[in-house]
């Protein structure tokens, strides 16, 4: 190990974010990554252990433990003990099942960072000339790409020792090299260019959509559902990529983007894309450097399959060009840390490395067991089998999805892959079916059914009927505030009457510049009750973007708070001033309003289901933002 005379090192930028996240739940398994190699052929077990010990000794991050002092978290040179195991399971009734059970149990043990043992390597014999080589490590010391580099180095060392040849010297595991490469990047002009690229790319973006129907935080583990794509299906996808002159990851990302858009109705989606975080000389460094960044795509129904392939490919190339700028830095710059706001939706992780592994004459096929933290939903596509098949893992955060939802989303994804692979290049993406067999009958009436008539009731009427049915039921919960349906309805009615007197009615817009809160729900409902349409304004948007939206939409009123009002640009010509909800005059005036439901007689004009409810502005990534 290079630089062992230095007994203590700081953490790299990649390690710091992981360290602090792990401190929030020290027994969490989410930062464990694990793989095993299925090896067919003769293996010398003692020689494998000798090769493993040599490989580990030259890999810096595998020889440290982590501690915190007055300077913050540090990594100390302290090689772990008892990290290697050799087990013979060939006499078990089902050796493969026994080996898989052992690996699952080992993966279920949390890594206590202060203990010094942050990784495990095991050789499991499952039959005559059949072995599993298992490796599990914490993301503080390894990542998916480093794991591939490590296993390639282990195969190289083992084969050299087996053949009685000198082992090639390798400095890729140097911890000093890892930290020097990280420091050089962060002090470079490239770091500044990458930062500027991402801040410009994400300026004014809406909240990324997700397939989750509930809200939840981080989870200690993930739900995994795995399907193997047959060789012919995988070949059809590769043929699509070849026809489109793109790499295999492109149709995979396109399929997930179409699923996300189709299930949510969003015209813009942001996929999380895990990347190696390496460039130039850093590609061979054996250390944790992986990163995840958002890939924003616009999906319009008339876009052709070929055009979508080109868009995904172009956006992915730009992302890879700026892949070293860290997710944690981006979160701080955009002030999403601790806010609950996401930078991306589901992620798509394409594992295409680690082909052609051999230990002497024995060939090895890699299998992924765990990829690390899953914030939302992670599609892990393992494209490393020698037989041409592809394994598709859907890892879901159990705080957001249950096993049935996870499996259903995977079926839709696989169907979309087939749709793309068999589509004509000029076919509009809006014609690709997102519904599974049997789902169409549940969501659409049969042909000729008269129930397809337009609705006869407005949204306020539907809400008021629910409030009458369950007045005491909880309607809103936000940051310690809880409103029943009756309370929400009464507060919205008071505000709606005030809005009507200020000129709000059908076909008229009200700008709403409020943080996410119970008040925001009250205001949106009040605008609808008054007959108007709301225009949401994120107070975190750049001032120029807010000014453009207000000028373009020309609302008759702007509802906000006193603090937010100070950050808003000048009002449009039609706006009848600002209505600050937390102003004492406003509070007293609303308290005096009647809280009964409004009728058309109370509004400026009768309200019908065909009147607009809201206006949303596009991101403007392809030109001036447009109100829709």
Coordinates of C-alpha atoms in Angstrom, one line a residue, residues 13-608:
X13 CA -15.4 14.1 -1.5
X14 CA -17.2 10.9 -2.4
X15 CA -16.6 9.4 1.1
X16 CA -17.7 12.5 3.1
X17 CA -21.3 12.4 1.8
X18 CA -21.5 8.6 2.6
X19 CA -20.0 9.0 6.0
X20 CA -22.5 11.7 7.2
X21 CA -25.4 9.8 5.7
X22 CA -24.4 6.6 7.5
X23 CA -24.2 8.5 10.8
X24 CA -28.0 9.1 10.6
X25 CA -28.6 5.4 11.0
X26 CA -25.4 3.5 11.9
X27 CA -26.9 0.1 11.5
X28 CA -28.4 0.7 8.1
X29 CA -27.5 -1.8 5.4
X30 CA -28.3 0.6 2.5
X31 CA -24.6 1.5 1.8
X32 CA -23.6 -2.2 1.4
X33 CA -22.7 -3.3 -2.1
X34 CA -22.3 -7.0 -2.9
X35 CA -21.5 -9.3 -5.8
X36 CA -20.5 -12.9 -6.4
X37 CA -18.7 -14.7 -9.2
X38 CA -20.1 -18.0 -10.4
X39 CA -16.8 -19.8 -11.3
X40 CA -16.8 -23.0 -13.4
X41 CA -13.5 -24.8 -13.4
X42 CA -10.7 -25.9 -11.0
X43 CA -9.7 -23.5 -8.2
X44 CA -6.8 -23.8 -5.8
X45 CA -8.4 -22.4 -2.6
X46 CA -5.2 -21.7 -0.6
X47 CA -3.8 -19.9 -3.7
X48 CA -7.0 -17.9 -4.0
X49 CA -6.6 -16.7 -0.4
X50 CA -3.0 -15.8 -1.1
X51 CA -4.0 -13.8 -4.2
X52 CA -6.8 -12.1 -2.3
X53 CA -4.5 -11.0 0.6
X54 CA -2.0 -9.6 -1.9
X55 CA -4.7 -7.7 -3.8
X56 CA -6.2 -6.3 -0.5
X57 CA -2.8 -5.3 0.8
X58 CA -2.2 -3.0 -2.2
X59 CA -5.7 -1.5 -2.1
X60 CA -5.7 1.5 0.2
X61 CA -9.4 1.8 1.2
X62 CA -9.5 -1.9 2.2
X63 CA -6.9 -1.3 4.9
X64 CA -8.5 1.5 6.9
X65 CA -11.0 2.1 9.7
X66 CA -13.0 5.2 10.2
X67 CA -13.0 7.5 13.2
X68 CA -13.9 11.1 14.0
X69 CA -11.7 13.6 15.9
X70 CA -11.6 17.4 16.2
X71 CA -10.8 17.7 12.5
X72 CA -13.8 15.7 11.5
X73 CA -14.0 12.1 10.1
X74 CA -10.7 10.5 9.2
X75 CA -9.5 7.1 7.8
X76 CA -6.8 5.4 9.7
X77 CA -4.4 2.8 8.4
X78 CA -5.5 -0.3 10.3
X79 CA -5.8 -3.5 8.2
X80 CA -8.8 -5.6 9.2
X81 CA -8.6 -9.2 10.3
X82 CA -10.9 -12.1 9.5
X83 CA -12.2 -10.7 6.3
X84 CA -11.6 -13.9 4.2
X85 CA -13.5 -17.2 4.5
X86 CA -13.3 -20.5 2.6
X87 CA -16.3 -22.7 3.0
X88 CA -17.1 -26.1 1.5
X89 CA -20.8 -26.5 0.9
X90 CA -20.6 -29.2 -1.8
X91 CA -21.9 -31.9 0.6
X92 CA -25.1 -29.9 1.3
X93 CA -28.4 -31.3 -0.1
X94 CA -28.6 -28.2 -2.3
X95 CA -25.1 -26.6 -2.4
X96 CA -26.2 -23.6 -4.4
X97 CA -29.1 -22.8 -2.1
X98 CA -26.9 -23.2 0.9
X99 CA -24.3 -20.8 -0.6
X100 CA -27.0 -18.2 -1.5
X101 CA -28.4 -18.5 2.1
X102 CA -25.0 -17.9 3.6
X103 CA -24.5 -14.8 1.4
X104 CA -27.9 -13.4 2.3
X105 CA -27.1 -13.8 6.0
X106 CA -23.7 -12.2 5.6
X107 CA -25.2 -9.3 3.7
X108 CA -27.7 -8.7 6.5
X109 CA -25.0 -7.8 9.0
X110 CA -24.6 -4.0 9.4
X111 CA -21.1 -2.5 8.9
X112 CA -20.0 -0.7 12.1
X113 CA -17.6 1.9 10.7
X114 CA -15.5 2.1 13.8
X115 CA -14.9 -1.6 14.0
X116 CA -12.4 -1.6 11.1
X117 CA -14.1 -4.4 9.1
X118 CA -15.7 -2.7 6.1
X119 CA -15.6 -5.6 3.6
X120 CA -15.8 -9.4 3.3
X121 CA -14.5 -11.8 0.8
X122 CA -15.4 -15.5 0.7
X123 CA -14.8 -18.5 -1.5
X124 CA -17.7 -21.0 -1.3
X125 CA -17.3 -24.4 -2.9
X126 CA -20.6 -25.7 -4.3
X127 CA -19.4 -28.8 -6.3
X128 CA -16.7 -30.4 -8.2
X129 CA -15.0 -27.5 -10.0
X130 CA -17.8 -25.1 -9.1
X131 CA -17.3 -22.1 -6.8
X132 CA -18.9 -18.9 -5.7
X133 CA -16.5 -16.0 -5.0
X134 CA -18.4 -13.5 -2.8
X135 CA -17.4 -9.9 -2.1
X136 CA -19.3 -7.4 0.0
X137 CA -18.1 -3.9 0.9
X138 CA -19.4 -0.6 2.3
X139 CA -19.6 2.3 -0.1
X140 CA -17.0 4.1 2.0
X141 CA -14.4 1.7 0.7
X142 CA -15.7 0.5 -2.6
X143 CA -18.3 1.0 -5.3
X144 CA -19.6 -1.0 -8.3
X145 CA -16.9 0.0 -10.7
X146 CA -14.2 -0.4 -8.1
X147 CA -15.6 -3.9 -7.3
X148 CA -15.1 -4.8 -11.0
X149 CA -11.5 -3.4 -11.0
X150 CA -10.8 -5.3 -7.7
X151 CA -12.1 -8.6 -9.1
X152 CA -10.1 -8.2 -12.3
X153 CA -7.0 -7.5 -10.3
X154 CA -7.7 -10.6 -8.1
X155 CA -8.1 -12.7 -11.2
X156 CA -4.8 -11.3 -12.6
X157 CA -2.9 -12.0 -9.4
X158 CA -4.3 -15.5 -9.0
X159 CA -3.5 -16.5 -12.6
X160 CA 0.0 -15.2 -12.3
X161 CA 0.6 -17.1 -9.1
X162 CA -1.0 -20.3 -10.6
X163 CA 1.3 -20.1 -13.6
X164 CA 4.4 -19.3 -11.5
X165 CA 4.8 -16.0 -13.2
X166 CA 5.8 -12.6 -11.6
X167 CA 2.8 -10.6 -10.5
X168 CA 2.6 -7.3 -12.4
X169 CA 3.0 -4.3 -10.1
X170 CA -0.1 -2.2 -9.8
X171 CA -0.5 1.2 -8.1
X172 CA -4.3 1.6 -8.8
X173 CA -5.1 0.9 -5.2
X174 CA -3.1 3.7 -3.7
X175 CA -5.2 5.8 -1.3
X176 CA -2.8 8.7 -1.8
X177 CA -3.5 8.5 -5.5
X178 CA -7.2 8.5 -4.9
X179 CA -7.1 11.6 -2.6
X180 CA -4.6 13.5 -4.9
X181 CA -6.9 12.9 -7.9
X182 CA -9.9 14.1 -6.0
X183 CA -8.1 17.2 -4.7
X184 CA -6.7 18.1 -8.2
X185 CA -10.2 17.9 -9.7
X186 CA -11.8 20.1 -7.1
X187 CA -9.1 22.7 -7.5
X188 CA -9.3 22.7 -11.3
X189 CA -11.2 24.8 -13.8
X190 CA -13.0 21.7 -14.9
X191 CA -14.7 21.6 -11.5
X192 CA -16.0 25.1 -12.0
X193 CA -17.2 24.3 -15.6
X194 CA -19.0 21.2 -14.3
X195 CA -20.6 23.2 -11.6
X196 CA -21.8 25.9 -14.0
X197 CA -23.1 23.3 -16.4
X198 CA -25.3 21.6 -13.8
X199 CA -26.6 24.8 -12.3
X200 CA -27.6 26.1 -15.7
X201 CA -29.0 22.7 -16.7
X202 CA -31.3 22.5 -13.7
X203 CA -32.3 26.1 -13.3
X204 CA -36.1 26.5 -13.2
X205 CA -36.7 22.7 -13.4
X206 CA -39.9 21.5 -11.8
X207 CA -40.0 18.9 -9.0
X208 CA -39.0 15.6 -10.6
X209 CA -41.9 13.1 -10.7
X210 CA -41.8 9.6 -9.2
X211 CA -43.8 6.4 -9.4
X212 CA -44.2 6.4 -5.6
X213 CA -47.8 6.9 -4.4
X214 CA -46.7 7.6 -0.8
X215 CA -44.1 9.6 1.1
X216 CA -41.3 8.1 3.1
X217 CA -37.7 8.6 4.0
X218 CA -34.5 6.5 3.7
X219 CA -34.8 2.8 4.2
X220 CA -32.2 0.4 5.7
X221 CA -32.6 -2.1 2.8
X222 CA -34.4 -2.5 -0.5
X223 CA -37.0 -4.7 -2.0
X224 CA -35.6 -6.6 -5.0
X225 CA -37.5 -8.2 -7.8
X226 CA -35.4 -9.9 -10.5
X227 CA -36.3 -11.1 -14.0
X228 CA -33.9 -12.6 -16.6
X229 CA -34.4 -11.3 -20.2
X230 CA -34.2 -14.2 -22.7
X231 CA -31.3 -14.0 -25.1
X232 CA -33.6 -13.2 -28.0
X233 CA -35.2 -10.3 -26.2
X234 CA -31.8 -8.9 -25.3
X235 CA -30.7 -9.4 -28.9
X236 CA -33.7 -7.4 -30.1
X237 CA -32.7 -4.5 -27.8
X238 CA -29.2 -4.6 -29.0
X239 CA -30.5 -4.5 -32.6
X240 CA -32.6 -1.4 -31.7
X241 CA -29.5 0.3 -30.3
X242 CA -27.5 -0.6 -33.4
X243 CA -30.2 0.7 -35.7
X244 CA -30.3 3.9 -33.7
X245 CA -26.5 4.1 -33.6
X246 CA -26.5 4.4 -29.8
X247 CA -25.3 2.3 -26.9
X248 CA -27.4 -0.4 -25.2
X249 CA -28.0 1.9 -22.1
X250 CA -30.0 4.4 -24.3
X251 CA -33.1 2.2 -25.0
X252 CA -33.1 1.0 -21.4
X253 CA -33.2 4.6 -20.1
X254 CA -35.7 5.6 -22.8
X255 CA -38.0 2.7 -21.7
X256 CA -37.9 3.9 -18.0
X257 CA -38.5 7.5 -19.0
X258 CA -41.6 6.4 -21.1
X259 CA -42.9 4.4 -18.1
X260 CA -42.4 7.3 -15.8
X261 CA -44.1 9.8 -18.2
X262 CA -46.9 7.4 -19.0
X263 CA -47.7 6.6 -15.4
X264 CA -47.6 10.3 -14.2
X265 CA -48.6 12.2 -17.2
X266 CA -45.5 14.4 -16.9
X267 CA -44.0 15.8 -20.1
X268 CA -40.6 16.2 -18.4
X269 CA -38.9 13.5 -16.4
X270 CA -35.6 13.2 -14.5
X271 CA -33.9 9.8 -14.2
X272 CA -31.1 9.2 -11.8
X273 CA -28.1 7.9 -13.6
X274 CA -25.3 6.3 -11.6
X275 CA -21.9 6.9 -13.1
X276 CA -18.3 5.9 -12.2
X277 CA -17.3 9.5 -11.4
X278 CA -14.0 8.8 -13.1
X279 CA -12.1 10.4 -16.0
X280 CA -8.6 10.4 -17.4
X281 CA -6.0 8.9 -15.1
X282 CA -8.7 8.3 -12.4
X283 CA -10.3 5.5 -14.4
X284 CA -7.9 2.8 -13.0
X285 CA -8.0 4.0 -9.4
X286 CA -9.4 1.4 -7.0
X287 CA -11.4 3.5 -4.6
X288 CA -14.9 4.8 -4.1
X289 CA -15.7 7.5 -6.7
X290 CA -19.2 6.6 -8.0
X291 CA -21.8 9.4 -8.4
X292 CA -25.4 9.8 -9.4
X293 CA -26.8 12.7 -11.5
X294 CA -30.1 13.7 -13.1
X295 CA -30.9 13.0 -16.7
X296 CA -33.7 15.4 -17.8
X297 CA -35.8 14.3 -20.8
X298 CA -38.8 15.9 -22.6
X299 CA -41.3 13.4 -23.9
X300 CA -43.9 14.6 -26.3
X301 CA -46.5 12.2 -27.8
X302 CA -45.5 13.1 -31.3
X303 CA -41.8 12.4 -30.8
X304 CA -40.7 9.4 -32.9
X305 CA -38.8 6.5 -31.4
X306 CA -35.7 7.4 -33.4
X307 CA -35.9 11.0 -32.2
X308 CA -36.2 9.8 -28.6
X309 CA -33.1 7.6 -29.0
X310 CA -31.2 10.6 -30.2
X311 CA -32.4 12.8 -27.4
X312 CA -31.5 10.3 -24.7
X313 CA -28.1 9.6 -26.3
X314 CA -27.3 13.3 -26.5
X315 CA -28.3 14.1 -22.9
X316 CA -26.4 11.0 -21.6
X317 CA -23.2 12.2 -23.4
X318 CA -23.5 15.6 -21.7
X319 CA -24.1 14.0 -18.4
X320 CA -21.0 11.7 -18.7
X321 CA -19.0 14.7 -19.8
X322 CA -19.7 16.4 -16.5
X323 CA -20.0 13.3 -14.3
X324 CA -17.4 14.2 -11.7
X325 CA -19.4 17.0 -10.2
X326 CA -20.9 15.4 -7.1
X327 CA -24.5 14.9 -6.2
X328 CA -23.8 16.2 -2.7
X329 CA -22.3 19.4 -4.1
X330 CA -25.3 19.9 -6.4
X331 CA -27.8 19.4 -3.5
X332 CA -26.0 22.0 -1.5
X333 CA -25.9 24.5 -4.4
X334 CA -29.6 24.0 -5.1
X335 CA -30.5 24.0 -1.4
X336 CA -32.3 20.7 -1.4
X337 CA -30.5 19.3 1.6
X338 CA -33.1 18.7 4.3
X339 CA -35.9 20.2 2.2
X340 CA -37.5 17.0 1.1
X341 CA -37.1 18.1 -2.5
X342 CA -35.7 15.6 -5.0
X343 CA -33.1 16.1 -7.7
X344 CA -34.3 13.1 -9.7
X345 CA -36.8 10.3 -9.9
X346 CA -36.2 6.6 -10.3
X347 CA -32.6 5.7 -11.3
X348 CA -31.4 3.4 -14.1
X349 CA -28.1 1.7 -13.4
X350 CA -26.6 -0.2 -16.4
X351 CA -23.9 -2.7 -15.3
X352 CA -21.8 -3.5 -18.4
X353 CA -18.3 -4.0 -17.0
X354 CA -16.5 -7.1 -15.7
X355 CA -16.9 -9.2 -18.9
X356 CA -14.5 -12.1 -19.5
X357 CA -13.2 -12.9 -16.0
X358 CA -10.9 -15.9 -15.7
X359 CA -9.0 -17.5 -12.9
X360 CA -6.5 -19.6 -14.8
X361 CA -8.7 -21.8 -16.9
X362 CA -11.8 -21.3 -14.8
X363 CA -14.3 -18.9 -16.3
X364 CA -16.4 -16.6 -14.0
X365 CA -19.8 -14.9 -14.5
X366 CA -20.6 -12.0 -12.2
X367 CA -23.9 -11.6 -10.4
X368 CA -25.0 -8.5 -8.5
X369 CA -26.6 -8.9 -5.0
X370 CA -26.9 -5.3 -3.8
X371 CA -26.0 -1.9 -5.5
X372 CA -26.1 0.4 -2.5
X373 CA -28.6 3.0 -1.3
X374 CA -32.0 3.1 -3.0
X375 CA -33.7 6.5 -2.5
X376 CA -36.7 5.8 -4.6
X377 CA -36.8 3.0 -7.3
X378 CA -33.6 1.7 -9.0
X379 CA -33.6 -0.2 -12.2
X380 CA -30.4 -2.3 -12.2
X381 CA -29.7 -3.9 -15.6
X382 CA -26.9 -6.5 -15.4
X383 CA -25.5 -7.0 -18.9
X384 CA -22.5 -9.2 -18.0
X385 CA -23.6 -12.8 -18.8
X386 CA -21.6 -14.7 -21.4
X387 CA -24.8 -16.3 -22.7
X388 CA -26.2 -13.0 -23.9
X389 CA -29.1 -12.9 -21.4
X390 CA -29.7 -9.7 -19.3
X391 CA -30.8 -9.7 -15.7
X392 CA -33.2 -6.8 -14.7
X393 CA -33.3 -6.1 -11.0
X394 CA -35.9 -3.6 -9.6
X395 CA -34.8 -2.4 -6.2
X396 CA -37.5 -0.4 -4.4
X397 CA -37.4 1.7 -1.2
X398 CA -39.9 -0.2 1.0
X399 CA -40.9 3.1 2.6
X400 CA -42.3 4.1 -0.8
X401 CA -43.3 0.8 -2.6
X402 CA -44.6 -2.6 -1.6
X403 CA -43.5 -5.8 -3.3
X404 CA -46.6 -5.9 -5.6
X405 CA -46.1 -2.4 -6.8
X406 CA -42.4 -3.0 -7.5
X407 CA -43.2 -6.2 -9.5
X408 CA -45.9 -4.3 -11.5
X409 CA -43.6 -1.5 -12.4
X410 CA -41.0 -4.0 -13.6
X411 CA -43.6 -5.7 -15.8
X412 CA -44.5 -2.3 -17.4
X413 CA -40.8 -1.6 -18.0
X414 CA -40.2 -5.0 -19.7
X415 CA -43.3 -4.5 -21.8
X416 CA -42.0 -1.0 -22.8
X417 CA -38.7 -2.6 -23.8
X418 CA -40.5 -5.0 -26.1
X419 CA -42.6 -2.1 -27.5
X420 CA -39.5 -0.1 -28.3
X421 CA -37.6 -3.1 -29.8
X422 CA -40.5 -3.9 -32.2
X423 CA -41.5 -0.3 -33.0
X424 CA -40.9 1.4 -36.3
X425 CA -38.2 4.1 -36.0
X426 CA -40.7 6.7 -37.1
X427 CA -43.5 5.6 -34.7
X428 CA -44.7 8.3 -32.3
X429 CA -43.9 7.4 -28.7
X430 CA -47.4 8.4 -27.7
X431 CA -48.7 5.2 -29.4
X432 CA -46.5 2.9 -27.2
X433 CA -48.9 1.3 -24.7
X434 CA -48.0 1.6 -21.0
X435 CA -50.9 -0.5 -19.7
X436 CA -50.4 -4.2 -18.9
X437 CA -52.8 -6.8 -20.2
X438 CA -56.1 -6.6 -18.3
X439 CA -55.4 -3.0 -17.0
X440 CA -57.1 -1.3 -20.0
X441 CA -60.4 -2.9 -19.2
X442 CA -60.1 -1.7 -15.6
X443 CA -59.4 1.9 -16.5
X444 CA -61.4 2.4 -19.7
X445 CA -65.1 1.7 -20.3
X446 CA -65.9 -0.8 -23.2
X447 CA -66.7 0.7 -26.6
X448 CA -70.1 2.3 -26.8
X449 CA -70.4 2.8 -23.1
X450 CA -72.3 6.0 -22.4
X451 CA -70.3 6.7 -19.3
X452 CA -67.7 8.5 -21.4
X453 CA -69.7 11.7 -21.2
X454 CA -67.9 14.8 -19.8
X455 CA -68.2 15.3 -16.0
X456 CA -71.2 17.3 -14.9
X457 CA -69.7 18.4 -11.5
X458 CA -66.8 20.8 -10.8
X459 CA -63.8 20.0 -8.6
X460 CA -65.0 22.3 -5.8
X461 CA -68.4 20.5 -5.8
X462 CA -66.7 17.1 -5.6
X463 CA -64.5 18.2 -2.7
X464 CA -67.5 19.8 -0.9
X465 CA -69.4 16.5 -1.2
X466 CA -66.5 14.6 0.4
X467 CA -66.2 17.2 3.2
X468 CA -69.9 16.7 3.9
X469 CA -69.5 12.9 4.0
X470 CA -66.4 12.9 6.3
X471 CA -66.1 16.3 7.9
X472 CA -63.9 15.1 10.8
X473 CA -61.5 13.0 8.7
X474 CA -58.0 14.3 8.3
X475 CA -57.5 16.1 5.0
X476 CA -54.1 17.8 5.3
X477 CA -51.0 17.0 7.4
X478 CA -47.9 19.3 7.1
X479 CA -45.1 20.1 9.5
X480 CA -47.2 19.6 12.7
X481 CA -50.3 21.2 11.2
X482 CA -53.4 19.0 10.8
X483 CA -56.7 20.0 9.1
X484 CA -59.9 18.1 8.9
X485 CA -62.0 18.2 5.8
X486 CA -64.4 20.6 7.5
X487 CA -61.6 22.9 8.6
X488 CA -60.0 22.9 5.2
X489 CA -63.3 23.6 3.5
X490 CA -64.2 26.5 5.9
X491 CA -60.8 28.2 5.5
X492 CA -60.9 27.8 1.7
X493 CA -64.4 29.3 1.6
X494 CA -63.4 32.4 3.6
X495 CA -60.5 33.0 1.3
X496 CA -62.5 32.3 -1.9
X497 CA -65.1 35.0 -1.0
X498 CA -62.3 37.5 -0.5
X499 CA -60.8 36.5 -3.9
X500 CA -64.1 37.0 -5.7
X501 CA -64.3 40.6 -4.4
X502 CA -60.7 41.2 -5.7
X503 CA -61.8 40.1 -9.3
X504 CA -61.0 36.4 -9.3
X505 CA -63.4 34.3 -11.3
X506 CA -63.7 31.9 -14.2
X507 CA -61.0 32.3 -16.9
X508 CA -58.8 34.5 -14.5
X509 CA -55.5 33.5 -13.0
X510 CA -54.1 33.8 -9.5
X511 CA -50.4 33.5 -8.9
X512 CA -49.6 31.5 -5.8
X513 CA -46.0 32.0 -4.4
X514 CA -46.0 29.9 -1.3
X515 CA -43.7 27.2 0.2
X516 CA -45.2 23.7 0.6
X517 CA -47.5 23.9 3.6
X518 CA -51.1 23.5 4.7
X519 CA -51.7 27.1 3.7
X520 CA -50.7 26.2 0.1
X521 CA -53.5 23.5 0.0
X522 CA -56.0 26.0 1.4
X523 CA -55.1 28.6 -1.2
X524 CA -55.2 26.3 -4.2
X525 CA -58.7 25.1 -3.1
X526 CA -59.8 28.7 -2.5
X527 CA -58.8 29.8 -6.0
X528 CA -60.8 26.9 -7.5
X529 CA -63.8 27.7 -5.3
X530 CA -63.7 31.3 -6.5
X531 CA -63.8 29.9 -10.1
X532 CA -60.2 31.0 -10.9
X533 CA -57.2 29.1 -12.1
X534 CA -54.0 29.0 -10.1
X535 CA -50.5 29.6 -11.3
X536 CA -47.9 28.0 -8.9
X537 CA -44.8 30.0 -8.4
X538 CA -41.9 28.3 -6.7
X539 CA -40.3 31.0 -4.4
X540 CA -37.0 29.3 -5.1
X541 CA -37.1 30.1 -8.8
X542 CA -34.6 32.7 -10.2
X543 CA -36.1 36.2 -10.0
X544 CA -35.9 36.6 -13.8
X545 CA -38.0 33.4 -14.3
X546 CA -40.6 34.5 -11.9
X547 CA -40.8 37.9 -13.6
X548 CA -41.3 36.3 -17.0
X549 CA -44.1 34.0 -15.7
X550 CA -45.9 36.9 -14.0
X551 CA -45.6 39.1 -17.1
X552 CA -46.7 36.3 -19.5
X553 CA -49.6 35.0 -17.4
X554 CA -50.8 38.5 -16.1
X555 CA -52.7 37.2 -13.1
X556 CA -55.3 39.3 -11.4
X557 CA -53.9 38.5 -7.9
X558 CA -50.7 37.2 -6.3
X559 CA -51.0 35.3 -3.0
X560 CA -47.8 34.9 -0.9
X561 CA -46.3 35.7 2.5
X562 CA -44.5 38.8 3.7
X563 CA -41.1 37.2 3.5
X564 CA -41.6 35.8 0.1
X565 CA -43.1 39.1 -1.2
X566 CA -39.8 40.9 -0.6
X567 CA -38.1 38.5 -3.0
X568 CA -40.7 38.8 -5.8
X569 CA -40.3 41.1 -8.8
X570 CA -42.7 43.9 -9.7
X571 CA -46.3 42.9 -10.1
X572 CA -48.1 42.5 -13.5
X573 CA -50.4 45.3 -14.6
X574 CA -53.7 43.5 -13.9
X575 CA -52.7 42.3 -10.4
X576 CA -54.8 43.9 -7.6
X577 CA -51.8 44.0 -5.2
X578 CA -50.3 41.2 -3.1
X579 CA -52.3 39.2 -0.6
X580 CA -49.9 38.2 2.2
X581 CA -51.5 35.5 4.2
X582 CA -49.5 36.2 7.3
X583 CA -50.3 39.9 7.3
X584 CA -52.3 40.9 10.4
X585 CA -54.9 42.8 8.3
X586 CA -55.4 39.7 6.1
X587 CA -55.8 37.4 9.1
X588 CA -58.5 39.6 10.6
X589 CA -60.3 40.2 7.3
X590 CA -60.5 36.4 6.5
X591 CA -61.7 35.6 10.0
X592 CA -64.7 37.9 9.4
X593 CA -65.7 36.1 6.2
X594 CA -68.6 33.7 5.9
X595 CA -67.3 30.1 5.8
X596 CA -70.2 28.5 3.9
X597 CA -69.8 26.9 0.4
X598 CA -69.9 29.3 -2.6
X599 CA -72.6 29.0 -5.3
X600 CA -72.6 30.5 -8.8
X601 CA -74.6 33.4 -7.3
X602 CA -71.5 34.3 -5.2
X603 CA -69.1 34.1 -8.1
X604 CA -68.4 36.6 -10.9
X605 CA -69.8 34.1 -13.4
X606 CA -71.1 30.5 -13.3
X607 CA -68.4 27.8 -12.9
X608 CA -68.4 24.8 -15.3

